[in-house]
Amino acid sequence: RDELVGLFSRGTGNLGKTRWDALNAVTEFVDHVRKPATNKHQSDESERRFTATLFGSGADLKQQAVALLN
């Protein structure tokens, strides 16, 4: 939570004032900060991050953020 609050106000391009800043914070967290879960089929962290970001829990989290901010 603290990481997201920080990204909301100090993330890339954010000023901490708008719903867009909130969505950018979630996206930056999922795509660049959060460690993806261990997956026995994917040993490379960058591959796990890519998969989670586009198809897994990261994609779900970003979709939930969009729904909450609409």
XYZ file of C-alpha atoms in Angstrom:
70
model
C 0.000 0.000 0.000
C 2.747 2.451 0.938
C 4.481 1.799 -2.371
C 1.295 2.604 -4.319
C 0.723 5.803 -2.343
C 4.275 6.869 -3.121
C 3.871 6.066 -6.816
C 0.601 8.013 -6.875
C 2.349 11.212 -5.876
C 5.912 10.607 -7.080
C 5.647 7.953 -9.789
C 6.743 8.580 -13.346
C 4.792 11.622 -14.555
C 2.464 11.676 -11.542
C 1.506 14.609 -9.337
C -0.874 12.705 -7.030
C -3.991 14.631 -8.003
C -6.065 12.674 -10.505
C -7.580 9.265 -11.181
C -5.090 9.030 -14.062
C -2.254 9.371 -11.531
C -3.842 6.539 -9.520
C -4.042 4.265 -12.567
C -0.461 5.126 -13.517
C 0.632 4.219 -9.988
C -1.011 0.790 -10.219
C 0.440 0.205 -13.681
C 3.946 1.238 -12.635
C 3.709 -0.964 -9.541
C 2.541 -4.032 -11.479
C 4.868 -3.592 -14.445
C 8.050 -2.425 -12.738
C 8.014 -2.825 -8.938
C 6.088 -5.904 -7.879
C 7.919 -9.230 -7.936
C 5.988 -11.857 -9.882
C 5.040 -15.090 -8.156
C 7.324 -18.065 -8.588
C 6.253 -20.332 -11.425
C 7.839 -23.749 -11.877
C 7.370 -23.476 -15.660
C 9.126 -20.095 -15.955
C 12.517 -19.814 -14.297
C 13.380 -16.374 -15.700
C 11.990 -13.477 -13.619
C 11.528 -11.248 -16.674
C 9.424 -13.954 -18.338
C 7.307 -14.382 -15.196
C 6.863 -10.597 -14.950
C 5.826 -10.368 -18.603
C 3.292 -13.182 -18.268
C 1.811 -11.865 -15.010
C 1.617 -8.321 -16.375
C -0.290 -9.272 -19.499
C -2.254 -12.377 -18.575
C -2.083 -13.118 -14.861
C -2.550 -11.438 -11.535
C -0.982 -8.175 -12.738
C -3.494 -7.886 -15.559
C -6.296 -8.610 -13.095
C -5.050 -5.938 -10.695
C -4.858 -3.314 -13.450
C -8.371 -4.224 -14.636
C -9.706 -3.858 -11.079
C -8.075 -0.433 -10.851
C -9.756 0.659 -14.085
C -13.134 -0.553 -12.794
C -12.730 1.265 -9.473
C -11.621 4.504 -11.119
C -14.500 4.691 -13.622
